[in-house]
PDB file of C-alpha atoms and ligand atoms in Angstrom:
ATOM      1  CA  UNK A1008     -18.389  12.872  -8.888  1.00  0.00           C
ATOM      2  CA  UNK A1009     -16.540  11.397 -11.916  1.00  0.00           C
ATOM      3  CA  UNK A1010     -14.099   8.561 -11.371  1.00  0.00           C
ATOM      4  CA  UNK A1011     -11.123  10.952 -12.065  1.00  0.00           C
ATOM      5  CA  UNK A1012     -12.286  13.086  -9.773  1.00  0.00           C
ATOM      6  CA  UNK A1013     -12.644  10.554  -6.931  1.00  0.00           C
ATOM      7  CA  UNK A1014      -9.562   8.744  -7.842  1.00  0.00           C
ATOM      8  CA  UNK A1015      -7.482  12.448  -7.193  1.00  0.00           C
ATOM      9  CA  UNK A1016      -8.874  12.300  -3.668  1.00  0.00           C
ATOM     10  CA  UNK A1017      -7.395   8.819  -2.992  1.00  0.00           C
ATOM     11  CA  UNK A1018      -3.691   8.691  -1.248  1.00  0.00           C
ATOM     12  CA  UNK A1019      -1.639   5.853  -0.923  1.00  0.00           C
ATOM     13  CA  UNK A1020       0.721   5.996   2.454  1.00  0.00           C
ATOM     14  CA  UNK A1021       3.169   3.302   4.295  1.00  0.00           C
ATOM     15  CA  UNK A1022       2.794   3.658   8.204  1.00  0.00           C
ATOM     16  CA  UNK A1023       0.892   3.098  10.711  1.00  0.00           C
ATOM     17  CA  UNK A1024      -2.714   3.977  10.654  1.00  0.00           C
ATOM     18  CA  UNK A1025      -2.936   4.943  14.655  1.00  0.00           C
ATOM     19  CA  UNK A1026      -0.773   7.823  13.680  1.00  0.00           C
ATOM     20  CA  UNK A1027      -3.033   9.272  11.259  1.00  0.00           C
ATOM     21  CA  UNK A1028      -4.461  12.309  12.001  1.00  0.00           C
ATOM     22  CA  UNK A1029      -8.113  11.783   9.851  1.00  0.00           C
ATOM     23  CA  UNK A1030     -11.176  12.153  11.096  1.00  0.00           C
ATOM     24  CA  UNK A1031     -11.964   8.695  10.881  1.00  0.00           C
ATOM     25  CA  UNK A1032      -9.485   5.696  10.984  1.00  0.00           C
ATOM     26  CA  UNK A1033     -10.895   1.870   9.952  1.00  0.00           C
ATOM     27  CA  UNK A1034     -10.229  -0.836  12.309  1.00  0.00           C
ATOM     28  CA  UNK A1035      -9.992  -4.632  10.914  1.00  0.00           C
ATOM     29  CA  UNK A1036     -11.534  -5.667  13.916  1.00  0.00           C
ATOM     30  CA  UNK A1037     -13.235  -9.727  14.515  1.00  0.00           C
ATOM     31  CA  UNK A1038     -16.946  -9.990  15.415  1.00  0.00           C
ATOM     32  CA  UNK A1039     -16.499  -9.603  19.045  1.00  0.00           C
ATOM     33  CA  UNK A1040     -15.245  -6.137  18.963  1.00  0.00           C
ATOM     34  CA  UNK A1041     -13.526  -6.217  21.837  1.00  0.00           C
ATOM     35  CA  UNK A1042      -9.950  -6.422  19.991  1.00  0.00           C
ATOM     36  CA  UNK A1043      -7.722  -8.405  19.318  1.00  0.00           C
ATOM     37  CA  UNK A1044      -4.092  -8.562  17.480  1.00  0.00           C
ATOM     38  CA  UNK A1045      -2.520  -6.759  14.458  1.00  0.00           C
ATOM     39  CA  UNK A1046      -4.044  -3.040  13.634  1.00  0.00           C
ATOM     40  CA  UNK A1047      -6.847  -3.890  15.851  1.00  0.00           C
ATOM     41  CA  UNK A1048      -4.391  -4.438  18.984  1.00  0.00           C
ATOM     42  CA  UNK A1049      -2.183  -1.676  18.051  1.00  0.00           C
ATOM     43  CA  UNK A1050      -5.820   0.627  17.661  1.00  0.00           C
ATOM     44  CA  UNK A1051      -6.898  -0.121  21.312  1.00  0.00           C
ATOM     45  CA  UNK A1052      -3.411  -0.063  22.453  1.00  0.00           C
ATOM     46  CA  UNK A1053      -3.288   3.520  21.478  1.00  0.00           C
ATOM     47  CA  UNK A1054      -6.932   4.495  22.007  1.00  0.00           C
ATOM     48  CA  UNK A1055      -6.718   3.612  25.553  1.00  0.00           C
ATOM     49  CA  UNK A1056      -9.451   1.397  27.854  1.00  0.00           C
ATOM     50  CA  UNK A1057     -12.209   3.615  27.446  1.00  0.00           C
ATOM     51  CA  UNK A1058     -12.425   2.592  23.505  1.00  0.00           C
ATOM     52  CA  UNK A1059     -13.205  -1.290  25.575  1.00  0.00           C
ATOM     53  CA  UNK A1060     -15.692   0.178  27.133  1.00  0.00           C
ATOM     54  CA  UNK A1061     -17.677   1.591  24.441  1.00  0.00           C
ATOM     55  CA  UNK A1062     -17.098  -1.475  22.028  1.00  0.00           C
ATOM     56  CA  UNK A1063     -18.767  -3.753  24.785  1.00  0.00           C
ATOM     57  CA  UNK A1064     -21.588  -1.628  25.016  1.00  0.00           C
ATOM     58  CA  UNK A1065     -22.322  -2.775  20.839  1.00  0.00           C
ATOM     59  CA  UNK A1066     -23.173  -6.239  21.368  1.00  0.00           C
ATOM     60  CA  UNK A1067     -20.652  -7.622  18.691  1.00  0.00           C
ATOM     61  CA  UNK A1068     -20.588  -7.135  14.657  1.00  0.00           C
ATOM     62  CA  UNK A1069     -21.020  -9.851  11.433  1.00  0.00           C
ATOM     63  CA  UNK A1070     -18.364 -10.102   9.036  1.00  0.00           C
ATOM     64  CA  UNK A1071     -18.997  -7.311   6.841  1.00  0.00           C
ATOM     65  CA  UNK A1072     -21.021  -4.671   9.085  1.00  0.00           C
ATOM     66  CA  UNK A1073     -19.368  -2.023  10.403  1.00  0.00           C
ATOM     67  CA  UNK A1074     -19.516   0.028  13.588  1.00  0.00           C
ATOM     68  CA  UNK A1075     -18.394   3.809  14.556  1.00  0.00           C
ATOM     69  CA  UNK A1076     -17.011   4.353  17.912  1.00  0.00           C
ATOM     70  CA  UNK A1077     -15.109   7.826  19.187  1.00  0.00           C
ATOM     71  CA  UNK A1078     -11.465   7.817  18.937  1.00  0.00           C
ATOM     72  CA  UNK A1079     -10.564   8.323  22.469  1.00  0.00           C
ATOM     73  CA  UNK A1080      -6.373   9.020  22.938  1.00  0.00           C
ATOM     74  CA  UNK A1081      -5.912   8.369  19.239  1.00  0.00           C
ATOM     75  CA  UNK A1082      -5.292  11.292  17.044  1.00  0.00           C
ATOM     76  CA  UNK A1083      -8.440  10.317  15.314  1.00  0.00           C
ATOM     77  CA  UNK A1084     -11.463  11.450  16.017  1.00  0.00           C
ATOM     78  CA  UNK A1085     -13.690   8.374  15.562  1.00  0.00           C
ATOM     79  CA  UNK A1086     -12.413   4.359  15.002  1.00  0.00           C
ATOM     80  CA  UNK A1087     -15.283   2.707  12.295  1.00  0.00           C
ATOM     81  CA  UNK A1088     -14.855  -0.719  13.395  1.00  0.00           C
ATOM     82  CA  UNK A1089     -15.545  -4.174  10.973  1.00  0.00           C
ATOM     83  CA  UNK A1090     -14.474  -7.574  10.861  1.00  0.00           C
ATOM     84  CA  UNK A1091     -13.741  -8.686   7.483  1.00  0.00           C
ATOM     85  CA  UNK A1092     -14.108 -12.064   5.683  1.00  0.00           C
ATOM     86  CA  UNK A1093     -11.842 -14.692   6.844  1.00  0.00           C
ATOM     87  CA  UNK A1094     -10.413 -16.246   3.387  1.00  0.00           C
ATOM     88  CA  UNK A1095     -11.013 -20.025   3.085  1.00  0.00           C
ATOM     89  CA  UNK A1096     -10.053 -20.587  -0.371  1.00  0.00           C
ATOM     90  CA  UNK A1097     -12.279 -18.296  -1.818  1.00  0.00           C
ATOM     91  CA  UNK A1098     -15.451 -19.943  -2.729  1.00  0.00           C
ATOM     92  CA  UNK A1099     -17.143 -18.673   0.423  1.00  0.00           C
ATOM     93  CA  UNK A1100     -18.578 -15.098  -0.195  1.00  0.00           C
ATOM     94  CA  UNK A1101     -15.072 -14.042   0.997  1.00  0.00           C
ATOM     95  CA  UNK A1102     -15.022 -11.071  -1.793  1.00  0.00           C
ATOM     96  CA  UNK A1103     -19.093  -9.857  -1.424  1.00  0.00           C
ATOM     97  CA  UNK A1104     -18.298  -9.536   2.778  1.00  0.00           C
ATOM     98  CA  UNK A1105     -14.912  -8.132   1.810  1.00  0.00           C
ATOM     99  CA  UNK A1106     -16.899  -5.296  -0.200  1.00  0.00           C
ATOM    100  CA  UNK A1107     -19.348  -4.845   2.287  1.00  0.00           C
ATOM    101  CA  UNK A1108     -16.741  -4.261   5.053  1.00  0.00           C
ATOM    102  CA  UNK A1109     -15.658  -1.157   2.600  1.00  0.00           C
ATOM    103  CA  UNK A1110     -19.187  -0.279   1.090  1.00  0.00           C
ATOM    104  CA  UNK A1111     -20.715  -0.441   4.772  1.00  0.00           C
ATOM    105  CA  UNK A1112     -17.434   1.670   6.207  1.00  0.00           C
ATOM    106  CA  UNK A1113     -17.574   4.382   3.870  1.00  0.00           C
ATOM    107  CA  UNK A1114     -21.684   4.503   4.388  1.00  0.00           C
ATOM    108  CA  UNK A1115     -21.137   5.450   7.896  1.00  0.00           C
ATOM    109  CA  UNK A1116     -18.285   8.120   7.358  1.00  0.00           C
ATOM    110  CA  UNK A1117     -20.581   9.854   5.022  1.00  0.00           C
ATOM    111  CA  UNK A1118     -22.863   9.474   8.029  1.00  0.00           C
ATOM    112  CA  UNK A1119     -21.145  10.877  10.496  1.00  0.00           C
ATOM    113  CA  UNK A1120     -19.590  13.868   7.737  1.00  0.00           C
ATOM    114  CA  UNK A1121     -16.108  12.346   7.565  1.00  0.00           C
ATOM    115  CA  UNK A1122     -13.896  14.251   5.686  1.00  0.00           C
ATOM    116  CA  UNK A1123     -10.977  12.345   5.510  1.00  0.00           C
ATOM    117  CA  UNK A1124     -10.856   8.618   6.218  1.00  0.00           C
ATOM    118  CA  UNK A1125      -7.906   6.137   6.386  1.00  0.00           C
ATOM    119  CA  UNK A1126      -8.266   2.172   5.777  1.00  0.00           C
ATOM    120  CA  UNK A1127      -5.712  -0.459   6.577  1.00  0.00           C
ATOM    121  CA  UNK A1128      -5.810  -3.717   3.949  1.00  0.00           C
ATOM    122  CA  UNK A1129      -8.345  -5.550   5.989  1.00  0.00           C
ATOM    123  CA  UNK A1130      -8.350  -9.420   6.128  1.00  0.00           C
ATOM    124  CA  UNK A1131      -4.989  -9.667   4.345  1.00  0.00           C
ATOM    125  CA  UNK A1132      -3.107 -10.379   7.656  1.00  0.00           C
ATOM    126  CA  UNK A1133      -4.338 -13.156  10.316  1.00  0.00           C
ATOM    127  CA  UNK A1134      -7.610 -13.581   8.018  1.00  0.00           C
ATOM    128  CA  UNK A1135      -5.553 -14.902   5.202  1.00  0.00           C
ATOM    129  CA  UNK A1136      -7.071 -13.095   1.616  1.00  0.00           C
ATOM    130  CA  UNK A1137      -4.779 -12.992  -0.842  1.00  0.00           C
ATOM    131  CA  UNK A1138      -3.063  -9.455  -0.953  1.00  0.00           C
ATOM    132  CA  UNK A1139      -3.609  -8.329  -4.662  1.00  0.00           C
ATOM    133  CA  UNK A1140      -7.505  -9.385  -4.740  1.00  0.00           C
ATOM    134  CA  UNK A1141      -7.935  -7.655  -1.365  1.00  0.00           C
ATOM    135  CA  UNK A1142      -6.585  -3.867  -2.837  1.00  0.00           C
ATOM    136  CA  UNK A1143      -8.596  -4.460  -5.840  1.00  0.00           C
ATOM    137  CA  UNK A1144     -12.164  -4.974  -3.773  1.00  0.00           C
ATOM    138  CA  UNK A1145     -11.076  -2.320  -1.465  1.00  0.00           C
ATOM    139  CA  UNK A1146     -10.077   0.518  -4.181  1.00  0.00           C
ATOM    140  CA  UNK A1147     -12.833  -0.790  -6.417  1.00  0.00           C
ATOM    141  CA  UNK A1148     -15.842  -0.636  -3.728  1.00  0.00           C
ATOM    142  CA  UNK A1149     -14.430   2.927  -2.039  1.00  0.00           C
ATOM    143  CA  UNK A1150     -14.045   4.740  -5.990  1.00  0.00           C
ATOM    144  CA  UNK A1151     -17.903   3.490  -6.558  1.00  0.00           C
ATOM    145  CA  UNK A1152     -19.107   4.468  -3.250  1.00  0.00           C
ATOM    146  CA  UNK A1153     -17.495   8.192  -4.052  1.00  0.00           C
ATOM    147  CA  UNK A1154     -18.812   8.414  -7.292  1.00  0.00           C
ATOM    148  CA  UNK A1155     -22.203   6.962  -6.879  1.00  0.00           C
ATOM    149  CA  UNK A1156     -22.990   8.671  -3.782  1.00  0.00           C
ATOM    150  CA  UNK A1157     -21.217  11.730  -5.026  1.00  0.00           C
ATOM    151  CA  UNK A1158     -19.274  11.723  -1.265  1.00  0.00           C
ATOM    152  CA  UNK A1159     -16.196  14.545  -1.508  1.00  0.00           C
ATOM    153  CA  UNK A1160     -13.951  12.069   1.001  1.00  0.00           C
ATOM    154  CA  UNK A1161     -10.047  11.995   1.302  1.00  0.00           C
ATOM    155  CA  UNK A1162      -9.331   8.804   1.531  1.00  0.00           C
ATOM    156  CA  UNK A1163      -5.775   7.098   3.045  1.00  0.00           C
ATOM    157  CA  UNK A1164      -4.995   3.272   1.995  1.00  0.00           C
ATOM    158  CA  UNK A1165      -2.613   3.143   4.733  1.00  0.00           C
ATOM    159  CA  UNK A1166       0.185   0.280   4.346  1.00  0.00           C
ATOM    160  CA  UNK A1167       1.875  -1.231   6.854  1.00  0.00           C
ATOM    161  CA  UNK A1168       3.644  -3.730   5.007  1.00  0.00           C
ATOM    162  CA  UNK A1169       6.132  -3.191   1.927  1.00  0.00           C
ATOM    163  CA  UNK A1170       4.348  -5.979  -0.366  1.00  0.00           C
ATOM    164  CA  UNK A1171       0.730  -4.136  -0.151  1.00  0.00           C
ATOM    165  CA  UNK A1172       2.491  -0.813  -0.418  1.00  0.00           C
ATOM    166  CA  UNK A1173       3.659  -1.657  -3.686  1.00  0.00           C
ATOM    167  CA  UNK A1174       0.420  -3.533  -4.783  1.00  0.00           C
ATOM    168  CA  UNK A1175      -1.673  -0.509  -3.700  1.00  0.00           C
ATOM    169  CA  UNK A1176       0.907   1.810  -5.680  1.00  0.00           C
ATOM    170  CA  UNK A1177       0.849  -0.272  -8.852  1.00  0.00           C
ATOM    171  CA  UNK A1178      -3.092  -0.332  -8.512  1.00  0.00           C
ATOM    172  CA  UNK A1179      -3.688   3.049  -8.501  1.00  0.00           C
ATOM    173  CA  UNK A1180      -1.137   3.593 -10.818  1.00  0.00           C
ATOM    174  CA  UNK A1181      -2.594   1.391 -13.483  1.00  0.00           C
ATOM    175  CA  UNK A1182      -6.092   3.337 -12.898  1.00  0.00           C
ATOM    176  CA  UNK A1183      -4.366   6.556 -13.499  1.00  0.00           C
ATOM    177  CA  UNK A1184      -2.556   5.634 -16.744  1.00  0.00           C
ATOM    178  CA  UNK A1185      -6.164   3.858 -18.205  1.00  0.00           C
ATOM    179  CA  UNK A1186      -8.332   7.350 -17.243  1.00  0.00           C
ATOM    180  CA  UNK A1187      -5.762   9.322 -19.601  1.00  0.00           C
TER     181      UNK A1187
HETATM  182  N1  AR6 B1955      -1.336   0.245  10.824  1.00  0.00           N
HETATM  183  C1  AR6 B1955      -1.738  -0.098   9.589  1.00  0.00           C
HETATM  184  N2  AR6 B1955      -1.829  -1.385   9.169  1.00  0.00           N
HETATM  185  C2  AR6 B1955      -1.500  -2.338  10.058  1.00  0.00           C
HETATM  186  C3  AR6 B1955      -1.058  -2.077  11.381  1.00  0.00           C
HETATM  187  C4  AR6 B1955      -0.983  -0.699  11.762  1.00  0.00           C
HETATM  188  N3  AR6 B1955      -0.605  -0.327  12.988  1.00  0.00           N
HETATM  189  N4  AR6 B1955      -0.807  -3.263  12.004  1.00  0.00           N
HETATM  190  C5  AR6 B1955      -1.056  -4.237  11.102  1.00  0.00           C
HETATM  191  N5  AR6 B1955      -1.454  -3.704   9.920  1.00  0.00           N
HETATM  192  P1  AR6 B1955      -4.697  -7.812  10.580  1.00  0.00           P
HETATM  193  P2  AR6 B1955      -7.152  -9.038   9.490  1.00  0.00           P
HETATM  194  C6  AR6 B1955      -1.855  -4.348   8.649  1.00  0.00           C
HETATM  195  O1  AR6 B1955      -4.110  -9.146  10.879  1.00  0.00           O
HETATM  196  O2  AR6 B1955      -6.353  -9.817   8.507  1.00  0.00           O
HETATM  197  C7  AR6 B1955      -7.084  -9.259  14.665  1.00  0.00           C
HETATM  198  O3  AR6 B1955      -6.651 -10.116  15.683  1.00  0.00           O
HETATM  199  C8  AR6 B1955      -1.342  -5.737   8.388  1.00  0.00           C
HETATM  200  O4  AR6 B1955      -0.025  -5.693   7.857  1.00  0.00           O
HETATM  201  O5  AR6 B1955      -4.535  -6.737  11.570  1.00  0.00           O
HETATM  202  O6  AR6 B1955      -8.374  -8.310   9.006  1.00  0.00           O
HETATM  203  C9  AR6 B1955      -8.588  -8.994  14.734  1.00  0.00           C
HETATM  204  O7  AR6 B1955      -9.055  -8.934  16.058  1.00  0.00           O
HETATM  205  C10 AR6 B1955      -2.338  -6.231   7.349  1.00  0.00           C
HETATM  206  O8  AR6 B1955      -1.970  -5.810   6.037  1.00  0.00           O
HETATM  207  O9  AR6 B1955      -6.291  -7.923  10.284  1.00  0.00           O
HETATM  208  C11 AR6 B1955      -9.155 -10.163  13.989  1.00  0.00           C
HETATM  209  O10 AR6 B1955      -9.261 -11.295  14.809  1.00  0.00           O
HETATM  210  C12 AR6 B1955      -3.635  -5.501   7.718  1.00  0.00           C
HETATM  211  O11 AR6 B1955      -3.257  -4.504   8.672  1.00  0.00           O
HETATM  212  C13 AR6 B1955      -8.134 -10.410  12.901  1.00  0.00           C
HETATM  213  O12 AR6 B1955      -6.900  -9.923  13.411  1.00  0.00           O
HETATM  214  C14 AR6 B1955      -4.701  -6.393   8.328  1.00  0.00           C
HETATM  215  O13 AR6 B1955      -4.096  -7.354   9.174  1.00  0.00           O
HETATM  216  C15 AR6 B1955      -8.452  -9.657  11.638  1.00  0.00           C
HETATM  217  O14 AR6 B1955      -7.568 -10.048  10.630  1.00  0.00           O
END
């Protein structure tokens, strides 16, 4: 798949990403996988105790692995769970784990046949990276995983907060306007 062709498959939406009826939603989740606040609280909240219960069952998750659970009461069918970097200032393989959280993601929804996948802007809210650098890496990383891997995925940046909206607009945007 070319990159025009993988950037047409790529939607950018404000909401909330427990509402979204994909196959696959991604969960910013912390290494102990057994939740937390922000979109990982609001996941569990709406997935229901028995999404607990499986996540203790994994034994945990680094920074920048991922892990696929069911979906339970959400209208998802399965939650891919990973923990991204937590930003401190930078200089600490914050943008290589950042990647991995997406490359390693989108490896296991190609896995598991996922044909549409939505990902909130993870570690730009308690973990601190910068906004801007964060929807680069994550755009970036799931464009070359489609393309290299030739994986025919929809893909959802989900926003739930006007500031990444925008940056996630203007990103594609700009990638649209230097592909003509
Ligand atoms: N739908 C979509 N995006 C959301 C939602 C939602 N329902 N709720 C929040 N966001 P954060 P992190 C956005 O803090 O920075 C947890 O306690 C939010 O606006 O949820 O990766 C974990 O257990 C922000 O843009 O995740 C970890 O300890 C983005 O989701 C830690 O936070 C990520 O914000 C992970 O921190």
């Amino acid at each position: 798949m070319n990159k025009k062709d993988a950037l047409s498959r790529i939607i950018v939406k404000k909401g909330d990403i427990t509402k979204e009826k994909v196959d696959a939603i991604v969960n910013a989740a912390n290494p102990t996988l057994l939740g937390g606040g922000g979109v990982d609280g609001a996941i569990h909240r709406a997935a229901g105790p028995e999404l607990l219960e499986e996540c203790r069952t994994l034994g945990g998750c680094n920074h920048g692995e991922a892990r696929i659970t069911k979906g339970y009461r959400l209208p998802a069918k399965f939650v891919i769970h990973t923990p991204g970097p937590i930003y401190r200032g930078g200089k600490n393989n914050e943008a290589q784990i950042l990647q991995n959280s997406y490359k390693n993601s989108m490896k296991l929804a190609k896995e598991h046949n996922i044909k549409t996948i939505a990902f909130p802007s993870i570690s730009t809210g308690v973990y601190g990276y910068p906004k801007e650098e964060a929807c680069k890496i994550a755009v970036d990383t799931v464009l070359d995983f489609m393309e290299s891997q030739n994986y025919d995925v929809t893909v959802i940046f989900i926003q739930f907060d006007d500031e990444n909206y925008k940056i996630y607009c203007d990103y594609i945007e700009r990638l649209k306007d230097e592909l003509h």
